[in-house]
Amino acid sequence: GEAARHAEQAPAPAPAAEDDHDALLRRLRELGELHRSGVLTDEEFALAKQAVLKRM
């Protein structure tokens, strides 16, 4: 019926990879804030950033 037709027209959910990408970008921003606030050393920040970028 009407509901089924509407469901078919709904956009497909974003692929998981896109969600992961957004999560990784958020992680990079968090790392940057931790680095600026002195929680992470330059070396720790660089290592953590590299780990995140490898997963993108």
mmCIF file with all atom_site columns, N, CA, C and O in Angstrom:
data_model
loop_
_atom_site.group_PDB
_atom_site.id
_atom_site.type_symbol
_atom_site.label_atom_id
_atom_site.label_alt_id
_atom_site.label_comp_id
_atom_site.label_asym_id
_atom_site.label_entity_id
_atom_site.label_seq_id
_atom_site.pdbx_PDB_ins_code
_atom_site.Cartn_x
_atom_site.Cartn_y
_atom_site.Cartn_z
_atom_site.occupancy
_atom_site.B_iso_or_equiv
_atom_site.pdbx_formal_charge
_atom_site.auth_seq_id
_atom_site.auth_comp_id
_atom_site.auth_asym_id
_atom_site.auth_atom_id
_atom_site.pdbx_PDB_model_num
ATOM 1   N N  . GLY A 1 1  ? 0.816  -1.209 0.000  1.00 0.00 ? 1  GLY A N  1
ATOM 2   C CA . GLY A 1 1  ? 0.000  0.000  0.000  1.00 0.00 ? 1  GLY A CA 1
ATOM 3   C C  . GLY A 1 1  ? 0.846  1.253  0.000  1.00 0.00 ? 1  GLY A C  1
ATOM 4   O O  . GLY A 1 1  ? 1.997  1.249  -0.426 1.00 0.00 ? 1  GLY A O  1
ATOM 5   N N  . GLU A 1 2  ? 0.262  2.323  0.501  1.00 0.00 ? 2  GLU A N  1
ATOM 6   C CA . GLU A 1 2  ? 0.916  3.633  0.509  1.00 0.00 ? 2  GLU A CA 1
ATOM 7   C C  . GLU A 1 2  ? 2.236  3.606  1.296  1.00 0.00 ? 2  GLU A C  1
ATOM 8   O O  . GLU A 1 2  ? 3.240  4.124  0.856  1.00 0.00 ? 2  GLU A O  1
ATOM 9   N N  . ALA A 1 3  ? 2.230  2.985  2.461  1.00 0.00 ? 3  ALA A N  1
ATOM 10  C CA . ALA A 1 3  ? 3.424  2.948  3.308  1.00 0.00 ? 3  ALA A CA 1
ATOM 11  C C  . ALA A 1 3  ? 4.579  2.233  2.602  1.00 0.00 ? 3  ALA A C  1
ATOM 12  O O  . ALA A 1 3  ? 5.722  2.673  2.659  1.00 0.00 ? 3  ALA A O  1
ATOM 13  N N  . ALA A 1 4  ? 4.292  1.137  1.935  1.00 0.00 ? 4  ALA A N  1
ATOM 14  C CA . ALA A 1 4  ? 5.330  0.377  1.244  1.00 0.00 ? 4  ALA A CA 1
ATOM 15  C C  . ALA A 1 4  ? 5.946  1.204  0.125  1.00 0.00 ? 4  ALA A C  1
ATOM 16  O O  . ALA A 1 4  ? 7.158  1.215  -0.047 1.00 0.00 ? 4  ALA A O  1
ATOM 17  N N  . ARG A 1 5  ? 5.107  1.907  -0.638 1.00 0.00 ? 5  ARG A N  1
ATOM 18  C CA . ARG A 1 5  ? 5.632  2.746  -1.715 1.00 0.00 ? 5  ARG A CA 1
ATOM 19  C C  . ARG A 1 5  ? 6.545  3.832  -1.162 1.00 0.00 ? 5  ARG A C  1
ATOM 20  O O  . ARG A 1 5  ? 7.599  4.116  -1.692 1.00 0.00 ? 5  ARG A O  1
ATOM 21  N N  . HIS A 1 6  ? 6.128  4.421  -0.051 1.00 0.00 ? 6  HIS A N  1
ATOM 22  C CA . HIS A 1 6  ? 6.934  5.479  0.561  1.00 0.00 ? 6  HIS A CA 1
ATOM 23  C C  . HIS A 1 6  ? 8.286  4.924  1.023  1.00 0.00 ? 6  HIS A C  1
ATOM 24  O O  . HIS A 1 6  ? 9.315  5.555  0.857  1.00 0.00 ? 6  HIS A O  1
ATOM 25  N N  . ALA A 1 7  ? 8.282  3.732  1.604  1.00 0.00 ? 7  ALA A N  1
ATOM 26  C CA . ALA A 1 7  ? 9.512  3.125  2.109  1.00 0.00 ? 7  ALA A CA 1
ATOM 27  C C  . ALA A 1 7  ? 10.513 2.916  0.973  1.00 0.00 ? 7  ALA A C  1
ATOM 28  O O  . ALA A 1 7  ? 11.708 3.119  1.145  1.00 0.00 ? 7  ALA A O  1
ATOM 29  N N  . GLU A 1 8  ? 10.014 2.516  -0.196 1.00 0.00 ? 8  GLU A N  1
ATOM 30  C CA . GLU A 1 8  ? 10.904 2.262  -1.321 1.00 0.00 ? 8  GLU A CA 1
ATOM 31  C C  . GLU A 1 8  ? 11.579 3.541  -1.791 1.00 0.00 ? 8  GLU A C  1
ATOM 32  O O  . GLU A 1 8  ? 12.689 3.505  -2.305 1.00 0.00 ? 8  GLU A O  1
ATOM 33  N N  . GLN A 1 9  ? 10.907 4.674  -1.621 1.00 0.00 ? 9  GLN A N  1
ATOM 34  C CA . GLN A 1 9  ? 11.466 5.931  -2.090 1.00 0.00 ? 9  GLN A CA 1
ATOM 35  C C  . GLN A 1 9  ? 12.430 6.548  -1.073 1.00 0.00 ? 9  GLN A C  1
ATOM 36  O O  . GLN A 1 9  ? 13.142 7.470  -1.399 1.00 0.00 ? 9  GLN A O  1
ATOM 37  N N  . ALA A 1 10 ? 12.432 6.056  0.155  1.00 0.00 ? 10 ALA A N  1
ATOM 38  C CA . ALA A 1 10 ? 13.322 6.607  1.172  1.00 0.00 ? 10 ALA A CA 1
ATOM 39  C C  . ALA A 1 10 ? 14.769 6.380  0.745  1.00 0.00 ? 10 ALA A C  1
ATOM 40  O O  . ALA A 1 10 ? 15.087 5.338  0.179  1.00 0.00 ? 10 ALA A O  1
ATOM 41  N N  . PRO A 1 11 ? 15.645 7.345  0.987  1.00 0.00 ? 11 PRO A N  1
ATOM 42  C CA . PRO A 1 11 ? 17.050 7.155  0.618  1.00 0.00 ? 11 PRO A CA 1
ATOM 43  C C  . PRO A 1 11 ? 17.660 5.985  1.387  1.00 0.00 ? 11 PRO A C  1
ATOM 44  O O  . PRO A 1 11 ? 17.294 5.730  2.535  1.00 0.00 ? 11 PRO A O  1
ATOM 45  N N  . ALA A 1 12 ? 18.560 5.282  0.736  1.00 0.00 ? 12 ALA A N  1
ATOM 46  C CA . ALA A 1 12 ? 19.219 4.156  1.403  1.00 0.00 ? 12 ALA A CA 1
ATOM 47  C C  . ALA A 1 12 ? 20.091 4.693  2.533  1.00 0.00 ? 12 ALA A C  1
ATOM 48  O O  . ALA A 1 12 ? 20.633 5.794  2.429  1.00 0.00 ? 12 ALA A O  1
ATOM 49  N N  . PRO A 1 13 ? 20.200 3.933  3.616  1.00 0.00 ? 13 PRO A N  1
ATOM 50  C CA . PRO A 1 13 ? 21.080 4.396  4.703  1.00 0.00 ? 13 PRO A CA 1
ATOM 51  C C  . PRO A 1 13 ? 22.510 4.527  4.210  1.00 0.00 ? 13 PRO A C  1
ATOM 52  O O  . PRO A 1 13 ? 22.920 3.806  3.309  1.00 0.00 ? 13 PRO A O  1
ATOM 53  N N  . ALA A 1 14 ? 23.236 5.456  4.795  1.00 0.00 ? 14 ALA A N  1
ATOM 54  C CA . ALA A 1 14 ? 24.625 5.650  4.390  1.00 0.00 ? 14 ALA A CA 1
ATOM 55  C C  . ALA A 1 14 ? 25.415 4.375  4.652  1.00 0.00 ? 14 ALA A C  1
ATOM 56  O O  . ALA A 1 14 ? 25.168 3.679  5.631  1.00 0.00 ? 14 ALA A O  1
ATOM 57  N N  . PRO A 1 15 ? 26.341 4.048  3.769  1.00 0.00 ? 15 PRO A N  1
ATOM 58  C CA . PRO A 1 15 ? 27.161 2.849  4.004  1.00 0.00 ? 15 PRO A CA 1
ATOM 59  C C  . PRO A 1 15 ? 27.968 2.982  5.295  1.00 0.00 ? 15 PRO A C  1
ATOM 60  O O  . PRO A 1 15 ? 28.282 4.086  5.723  1.00 0.00 ? 15 PRO A O  1
ATOM 61  N N  . ALA A 1 16 ? 28.298 1.862  5.882  1.00 0.00 ? 16 ALA A N  1
ATOM 62  C CA . ALA A 1 16 ? 29.026 1.860  7.154  1.00 0.00 ? 16 ALA A CA 1
ATOM 63  C C  . ALA A 1 16 ? 30.347 2.611  7.041  1.00 0.00 ? 16 ALA A C  1
ATOM 64  O O  . ALA A 1 16 ? 30.764 3.283  7.960  1.00 0.00 ? 16 ALA A O  1
ATOM 65  N N  . ALA A 1 17 ? 30.987 2.496  5.878  1.00 0.00 ? 17 ALA A N  1
ATOM 66  C CA . ALA A 1 17 ? 32.279 3.152  5.682  1.00 0.00 ? 17 ALA A CA 1
ATOM 67  C C  . ALA A 1 17 ? 32.164 4.663  5.902  1.00 0.00 ? 17 ALA A C  1
ATOM 68  O O  . ALA A 1 17 ? 33.043 5.283  6.468  1.00 0.00 ? 17 ALA A O  1
ATOM 69  N N  . GLU A 1 18 ? 31.045 5.225  5.460  1.00 0.00 ? 18 GLU A N  1
ATOM 70  C CA . GLU A 1 18 ? 30.834 6.657  5.622  1.00 0.00 ? 18 GLU A CA 1
ATOM 71  C C  . GLU A 1 18 ? 30.726 7.005  7.101  1.00 0.00 ? 18 GLU A C  1
ATOM 72  O O  . GLU A 1 18 ? 31.290 7.982  7.564  1.00 0.00 ? 18 GLU A O  1
ATOM 73  N N  . ASP A 1 19 ? 29.990 6.173  7.847  1.00 0.00 ? 19 ASP A N  1
ATOM 74  C CA . ASP A 1 19 ? 29.864 6.400  9.289  1.00 0.00 ? 19 ASP A CA 1
ATOM 75  C C  . ASP A 1 19 ? 31.239 6.312  9.952  1.00 0.00 ? 19 ASP A C  1
ATOM 76  O O  . ASP A 1 19 ? 31.574 7.107  10.819 1.00 0.00 ? 19 ASP A O  1
ATOM 77  N N  . ASP A 1 20 ? 32.035 5.326  9.553  1.00 0.00 ? 20 ASP A N  1
ATOM 78  C CA . ASP A 1 20 ? 33.371 5.155  10.114 1.00 0.00 ? 20 ASP A CA 1
ATOM 79  C C  . ASP A 1 20 ? 34.214 6.390  9.816  1.00 0.00 ? 20 ASP A C  1
ATOM 80  O O  . ASP A 1 20 ? 34.935 6.883  10.667 1.00 0.00 ? 20 ASP A O  1
ATOM 81  N N  . HIS A 1 21 ? 34.082 6.881  8.595  1.00 0.00 ? 21 HIS A N  1
ATOM 82  C CA . HIS A 1 21 ? 34.858 8.053  8.185  1.00 0.00 ? 21 HIS A CA 1
ATOM 83  C C  . HIS A 1 21 ? 34.504 9.243  9.073  1.00 0.00 ? 21 HIS A C  1
ATOM 84  O O  . HIS A 1 21 ? 35.384 9.951  9.556  1.00 0.00 ? 21 HIS A O  1
ATOM 85  N N  . ASP A 1 22 ? 33.211 9.445  9.304  1.00 0.00 ? 22 ASP A N  1
ATOM 86  C CA . ASP A 1 22 ? 32.777 10.544 10.168 1.00 0.00 ? 22 ASP A CA 1
ATOM 87  C C  . ASP A 1 22 ? 33.310 10.360 11.586 1.00 0.00 ? 22 ASP A C  1
ATOM 88  O O  . ASP A 1 22 ? 33.748 11.309 12.222 1.00 0.00 ? 22 ASP A O  1
ATOM 89  N N  . ALA A 1 23 ? 33.270 9.128  12.069 1.00 0.00 ? 23 ALA A N  1
ATOM 90  C CA . ALA A 1 23 ? 33.752 8.845  13.421 1.00 0.00 ? 23 ALA A CA 1
ATOM 91  C C  . ALA A 1 23 ? 35.254 9.120  13.515 1.00 0.00 ? 23 ALA A C  1
ATOM 92  O O  . ALA A 1 23 ? 35.726 9.647  14.529 1.00 0.00 ? 23 ALA A O  1
ATOM 93  N N  . LEU A 1 24 ? 35.988 8.763  12.462 1.00 0.00 ? 24 LEU A N  1
ATOM 94  C CA . LEU A 1 24 ? 37.432 8.992  12.463 1.00 0.00 ? 24 LEU A CA 1
ATOM 95  C C  . LEU A 1 24 ? 37.739 10.486 12.438 1.00 0.00 ? 24 LEU A C  1
ATOM 96  O O  . LEU A 1 24 ? 38.665 10.939 13.113 1.00 0.00 ? 24 LEU A O  1
ATOM 97  N N  . LEU A 1 25 ? 36.940 11.247 11.676 1.00 0.00 ? 25 LEU A N  1
ATOM 98  C CA . LEU A 1 25 ? 37.163 12.691 11.641 1.00 0.00 ? 25 LEU A CA 1
ATOM 99  C C  . LEU A 1 25 ? 36.891 13.294 13.017 1.00 0.00 ? 25 LEU A C  1
ATOM 100 O O  . LEU A 1 25 ? 37.620 14.180 13.474 1.00 0.00 ? 25 LEU A O  1
ATOM 101 N N  . ARG A 1 26 ? 35.850 12.798 13.688 1.00 0.00 ? 26 ARG A N  1
ATOM 102 C CA . ARG A 1 26 ? 35.555 13.276 15.049 1.00 0.00 ? 26 ARG A CA 1
ATOM 103 C C  . ARG A 1 26 ? 36.713 12.941 15.976 1.00 0.00 ? 26 ARG A C  1
ATOM 104 O O  . ARG A 1 26 ? 37.116 13.748 16.812 1.00 0.00 ? 26 ARG A O  1
ATOM 105 N N  . ARG A 1 27 ? 37.255 11.742 15.805 1.00 0.00 ? 27 ARG A N  1
ATOM 106 C CA . ARG A 1 27 ? 38.384 11.294 16.635 1.00 0.00 ? 27 ARG A CA 1
ATOM 107 C C  . ARG A 1 27 ? 39.591 12.217 16.427 1.00 0.00 ? 27 ARG A C  1
ATOM 108 O O  . ARG A 1 27 ? 40.259 12.600 17.388 1.00 0.00 ? 27 ARG A O  1
ATOM 109 N N  . LEU A 1 28 ? 39.842 12.577 15.160 1.00 0.00 ? 28 LEU A N  1
ATOM 110 C CA . LEU A 1 28 ? 40.965 13.473 14.881 1.00 0.00 ? 28 LEU A CA 1
ATOM 111 C C  . LEU A 1 28 ? 40.765 14.822 15.565 1.00 0.00 ? 28 LEU A C  1
ATOM 112 O O  . LEU A 1 28 ? 41.707 15.396 16.111 1.00 0.00 ? 28 LEU A O  1
ATOM 113 N N  . ARG A 1 29 ? 39.525 15.327 15.532 1.00 0.00 ? 29 ARG A N  1
ATOM 114 C CA . ARG A 1 29 ? 39.253 16.606 16.184 1.00 0.00 ? 29 ARG A CA 1
ATOM 115 C C  . ARG A 1 29 ? 39.469 16.490 17.693 1.00 0.00 ? 29 ARG A C  1
ATOM 116 O O  . ARG A 1 29 ? 40.049 17.385 18.323 1.00 0.00 ? 29 ARG A O  1
ATOM 117 N N  . GLU A 1 30 ? 39.009 15.360 18.276 1.00 0.00 ? 30 GLU A N  1
ATOM 118 C CA . GLU A 1 30 ? 39.208 15.154 19.717 1.00 0.00 ? 30 GLU A CA 1
ATOM 119 C C  . GLU A 1 30 ? 40.692 15.100 20.052 1.00 0.00 ? 30 GLU A C  1
ATOM 120 O O  . GLU A 1 30 ? 41.134 15.682 21.040 1.00 0.00 ? 30 GLU A O  1
ATOM 121 N N  . LEU A 1 31 ? 41.449 14.373 19.233 1.00 0.00 ? 31 LEU A N  1
ATOM 122 C CA . LEU A 1 31 ? 42.889 14.271 19.467 1.00 0.00 ? 31 LEU A CA 1
ATOM 123 C C  . LEU A 1 31 ? 43.538 15.647 19.394 1.00 0.00 ? 31 LEU A C  1
ATOM 124 O O  . LEU A 1 31 ? 44.403 15.981 20.206 1.00 0.00 ? 31 LEU A O  1
ATOM 125 N N  . GLY A 1 32 ? 43.117 16.450 18.414 1.00 0.00 ? 32 GLY A N  1
ATOM 126 C CA . GLY A 1 32 ? 43.663 17.789 18.273 1.00 0.00 ? 32 GLY A CA 1
ATOM 127 C C  . GLY A 1 32 ? 43.392 18.625 19.519 1.00 0.00 ? 32 GLY A C  1
ATOM 128 O O  . GLY A 1 32 ? 44.270 19.363 19.988 1.00 0.00 ? 32 GLY A O  1
ATOM 129 N N  . GLU A 1 33 ? 42.173 18.496 20.060 1.00 0.00 ? 33 GLU A N  1
ATOM 130 C CA . GLU A 1 33 ? 41.834 19.256 21.271 1.00 0.00 ? 33 GLU A CA 1
ATOM 131 C C  . GLU A 1 33 ? 42.666 18.780 22.455 1.00 0.00 ? 33 GLU A C  1
ATOM 132 O O  . GLU A 1 33 ? 43.148 19.592 23.260 1.00 0.00 ? 33 GLU A O  1
ATOM 133 N N  . LEU A 1 34 ? 42.841 17.463 22.577 1.00 0.00 ? 34 LEU A N  1
ATOM 134 C CA . LEU A 1 34 ? 43.652 16.918 23.674 1.00 0.00 ? 34 LEU A CA 1
ATOM 135 C C  . LEU A 1 34 ? 45.095 17.397 23.553 1.00 0.00 ? 34 LEU A C  1
ATOM 136 O O  . LEU A 1 34 ? 45.741 17.721 24.557 1.00 0.00 ? 34 LEU A O  1
ATOM 137 N N  . HIS A 1 35 ? 45.584 17.437 22.328 1.00 0.00 ? 35 HIS A N  1
ATOM 138 C CA . HIS A 1 35 ? 46.949 17.888 22.087 1.00 0.00 ? 35 HIS A CA 1
ATOM 139 C C  . HIS A 1 35 ? 47.095 19.358 22.483 1.00 0.00 ? 35 HIS A C  1
ATOM 140 O O  . HIS A 1 35 ? 48.036 19.736 23.191 1.00 0.00 ? 35 HIS A O  1
ATOM 141 N N  . ARG A 1 36 ? 46.147 20.179 22.034 1.00 0.00 ? 36 ARG A N  1
ATOM 142 C CA . ARG A 1 36 ? 46.206 21.614 22.350 1.00 0.00 ? 36 ARG A CA 1
ATOM 143 C C  . ARG A 1 36 ? 46.116 21.869 23.853 1.00 0.00 ? 36 ARG A C  1
ATOM 144 O O  . ARG A 1 36 ? 46.750 22.777 24.375 1.00 0.00 ? 36 ARG A O  1
ATOM 145 N N  . SER A 1 37 ? 45.305 21.057 24.530 1.00 0.00 ? 37 SER A N  1
ATOM 146 C CA . SER A 1 37 ? 45.125 21.292 25.970 1.00 0.00 ? 37 SER A CA 1
ATOM 147 C C  . SER A 1 37 ? 46.249 20.669 26.798 1.00 0.00 ? 37 SER A C  1
ATOM 148 O O  . SER A 1 37 ? 46.246 20.758 28.024 1.00 0.00 ? 37 SER A O  1
ATOM 149 N N  . GLY A 1 38 ? 47.201 20.015 26.114 1.00 0.00 ? 38 GLY A N  1
ATOM 150 C CA . GLY A 1 38 ? 48.363 19.482 26.810 1.00 0.00 ? 38 GLY A CA 1
ATOM 151 C C  . GLY A 1 38 ? 48.201 18.074 27.351 1.00 0.00 ? 38 GLY A C  1
ATOM 152 O O  . GLY A 1 38 ? 49.084 17.567 28.037 1.00 0.00 ? 38 GLY A O  1
ATOM 153 N N  . VAL A 1 39 ? 47.059 17.432 27.035 1.00 0.00 ? 39 VAL A N  1
ATOM 154 C CA . VAL A 1 39 ? 46.850 16.059 27.509 1.00 0.00 ? 39 VAL A CA 1
ATOM 155 C C  . VAL A 1 39 ? 47.775 15.102 26.761 1.00 0.00 ? 39 VAL A C  1
ATOM 156 O O  . VAL A 1 39 ? 48.333 14.175 27.353 1.00 0.00 ? 39 VAL A O  1
ATOM 157 N N  . LEU A 1 40 ? 47.931 15.349 25.455 1.00 0.00 ? 40 LEU A N  1
ATOM 158 C CA . LEU A 1 40 ? 48.807 14.511 24.646 1.00 0.00 ? 40 LEU A CA 1
ATOM 159 C C  . LEU A 1 40 ? 50.089 15.261 24.309 1.00 0.00 ? 40 LEU A C  1
ATOM 160 O O  . LEU A 1 40 ? 50.034 16.454 24.001 1.00 0.00 ? 40 LEU A O  1
ATOM 161 N N  . THR A 1 41 ? 51.213 14.563 24.363 1.00 0.00 ? 41 THR A N  1
ATOM 162 C CA . THR A 1 41 ? 52.467 15.164 23.915 1.00 0.00 ? 41 THR A CA 1
ATOM 163 C C  . THR A 1 41 ? 52.461 15.210 22.389 1.00 0.00 ? 41 THR A C  1
ATOM 164 O O  . THR A 1 41 ? 51.624 14.571 21.742 1.00 0.00 ? 41 THR A O  1
ATOM 165 N N  . ASP A 1 42 ? 53.406 15.929 21.806 1.00 0.00 ? 42 ASP A N  1
ATOM 166 C CA . ASP A 1 42 ? 53.512 15.979 20.345 1.00 0.00 ? 42 ASP A CA 1
ATOM 167 C C  . ASP A 1 42 ? 53.645 14.568 19.779 1.00 0.00 ? 42 ASP A C  1
ATOM 168 O O  . ASP A 1 42 ? 53.020 14.229 18.775 1.00 0.00 ? 42 ASP A O  1
ATOM 169 N N  . GLU A 1 43 ? 54.471 13.756 20.430 1.00 0.00 ? 43 GLU A N  1
ATOM 170 C CA . GLU A 1 43 ? 54.710 12.400 19.932 1.00 0.00 ? 43 GLU A CA 1
ATOM 171 C C  . GLU A 1 43 ? 53.457 11.546 20.037 1.00 0.00 ? 43 GLU A C  1
ATOM 172 O O  . GLU A 1 43 ? 53.102 10.819 19.103 1.00 0.00 ? 43 GLU A O  1
ATOM 173 N N  . GLU A 1 44 ? 52.782 11.619 21.186 1.00 0.00 ? 44 GLU A N  1
ATOM 174 C CA . GLU A 1 44 ? 51.549 10.844 21.367 1.00 0.00 ? 44 GLU A CA 1
ATOM 175 C C  . GLU A 1 44 ? 50.493 11.253 20.346 1.00 0.00 ? 44 GLU A C  1
ATOM 176 O O  . GLU A 1 44 ? 49.808 10.408 19.773 1.00 0.00 ? 44 GLU A O  1
ATOM 177 N N  . PHE A 1 45 ? 50.370 12.556 20.141 1.00 0.00 ? 45 PHE A N  1
ATOM 178 C CA . PHE A 1 45 ? 49.402 13.058 19.176 1.00 0.00 ? 45 PHE A CA 1
ATOM 179 C C  . PHE A 1 45 ? 49.728 12.556 17.774 1.00 0.00 ? 45 PHE A C  1
ATOM 180 O O  . PHE A 1 45 ? 48.849 12.077 17.057 1.00 0.00 ? 45 PHE A O  1
ATOM 181 N N  . ALA A 1 46 ? 51.004 12.633 17.393 1.00 0.00 ? 46 ALA A N  1
ATOM 182 C CA . ALA A 1 46 ? 51.417 12.196 16.056 1.00 0.00 ? 46 ALA A CA 1
ATOM 183 C C  . ALA A 1 46 ? 51.124 10.714 15.852 1.00 0.00 ? 46 ALA A C  1
ATOM 184 O O  . ALA A 1 46 ? 50.608 10.306 14.812 1.00 0.00 ? 46 ALA A O  1
ATOM 185 N N  . LEU A 1 47 ? 51.440 9.900  16.858 1.00 0.00 ? 47 LEU A N  1
ATOM 186 C CA . LEU A 1 47 ? 51.204 8.454  16.753 1.00 0.00 ? 47 LEU A CA 1
ATOM 187 C C  . LEU A 1 47 ? 49.710 8.154  16.652 1.00 0.00 ? 47 LEU A C  1
ATOM 188 O O  . LEU A 1 47 ? 49.265 7.338  15.850 1.00 0.00 ? 47 LEU A O  1
ATOM 189 N N  . ALA A 1 48 ? 48.922 8.808  17.507 1.00 0.00 ? 48 ALA A N  1
ATOM 190 C CA . ALA A 1 48 ? 47.480 8.573  17.506 1.00 0.00 ? 48 ALA A CA 1
ATOM 191 C C  . ALA A 1 48 ? 46.868 9.024  16.184 1.00 0.00 ? 48 ALA A C  1
ATOM 192 O O  . ALA A 1 48 ? 46.016 8.340  15.621 1.00 0.00 ? 48 ALA A O  1
ATOM 193 N N  . LYS A 1 49 ? 47.345 10.153 15.672 1.00 0.00 ? 49 LYS A N  1
ATOM 194 C CA . LYS A 1 49 ? 46.824 10.671 14.406 1.00 0.00 ? 49 LYS A CA 1
ATOM 195 C C  . LYS A 1 49 ? 47.141 9.704  13.271 1.00 0.00 ? 49 LYS A C  1
ATOM 196 O O  . LYS A 1 49 ? 46.279 9.403  12.441 1.00 0.00 ? 49 LYS A O  1
ATOM 197 N N  . GLN A 1 50 ? 48.378 9.193  13.242 1.00 0.00 ? 50 GLN A N  1
ATOM 198 C CA . GLN A 1 50 ? 48.766 8.241  12.213 1.00 0.00 ? 50 GLN A CA 1
ATOM 199 C C  . GLN A 1 50 ? 47.861 6.986  12.268 1.00 0.00 ? 50 GLN A C  1
ATOM 200 O O  . GLN A 1 50 ? 47.445 6.478  11.246 1.00 0.00 ? 50 GLN A O  1
ATOM 201 N N  . ALA A 1 51 ? 47.580 6.516  13.485 1.00 0.00 ? 51 ALA A N  1
ATOM 202 C CA . ALA A 1 51 ? 46.749 5.326  13.649 1.00 0.00 ? 51 ALA A CA 1
ATOM 203 C C  . ALA A 1 51 ? 45.354 5.567  13.079 1.00 0.00 ? 51 ALA A C  1
ATOM 204 O O  . ALA A 1 51 ? 44.775 4.695  12.425 1.00 0.00 ? 51 ALA A O  1
ATOM 205 N N  . VAL A 1 52 ? 44.819 6.762  13.337 1.00 0.00 ? 52 VAL A N  1
ATOM 206 C CA . VAL A 1 52 ? 43.483 7.088  12.829 1.00 0.00 ? 52 VAL A CA 1
ATOM 207 C C  . VAL A 1 52 ? 43.513 7.208  11.307 1.00 0.00 ? 52 VAL A C  1
ATOM 208 O O  . VAL A 1 52 ? 42.656 6.657  10.609 1.00 0.00 ? 52 VAL A O  1
ATOM 209 N N  . LEU A 1 53 ? 44.515 7.916  10.787 1.00 0.00 ? 53 LEU A N  1
ATOM 210 C CA . LEU A 1 53 ? 44.586 8.127  9.339  1.00 0.00 ? 53 LEU A CA 1
ATOM 211 C C  . LEU A 1 53 ? 44.758 6.817  8.585  1.00 0.00 ? 53 LEU A C  1
ATOM 212 O O  . LEU A 1 53 ? 44.228 6.655  7.483  1.00 0.00 ? 53 LEU A O  1
ATOM 213 N N  . LYS A 1 54 ? 45.468 5.856  9.164  1.00 0.00 ? 54 LYS A N  1
ATOM 214 C CA . LYS A 1 54 ? 45.642 4.552  8.508  1.00 0.00 ? 54 LYS A CA 1
ATOM 215 C C  . LYS A 1 54 ? 44.308 3.859  8.306  1.00 0.00 ? 54 LYS A C  1
ATOM 216 O O  . LYS A 1 54 ? 44.166 3.051  7.383  1.00 0.00 ? 54 LYS A O  1
ATOM 217 N N  . ARG A 1 55 ? 43.358 4.136  9.188  1.00 0.00 ? 55 ARG A N  1
ATOM 218 C CA . ARG A 1 55 ? 42.052 3.454  9.098  1.00 0.00 ? 55 ARG A CA 1
ATOM 219 C C  . ARG A 1 55 ? 41.102 4.148  8.136  1.00 0.00 ? 55 ARG A C  1
ATOM 220 O O  . ARG A 1 55 ? 40.030 3.628  7.844  1.00 0.00 ? 55 ARG A O  1
ATOM 221 N N  . MET A 1 56 ? 41.478 5.329  7.635  1.00 0.00 ? 56 MET A N  1
ATOM 222 C CA . MET A 1 56 ? 40.577 6.051  6.736  1.00 0.00 ? 56 MET A CA 1
ATOM 223 C C  . MET A 1 56 ? 40.647 5.505  5.305  1.00 0.00 ? 56 MET A C  1
ATOM 224 O O  . MET A 1 56 ? 41.631 4.933  4.921  1.00 0.00 ? 56 MET A O  1
#
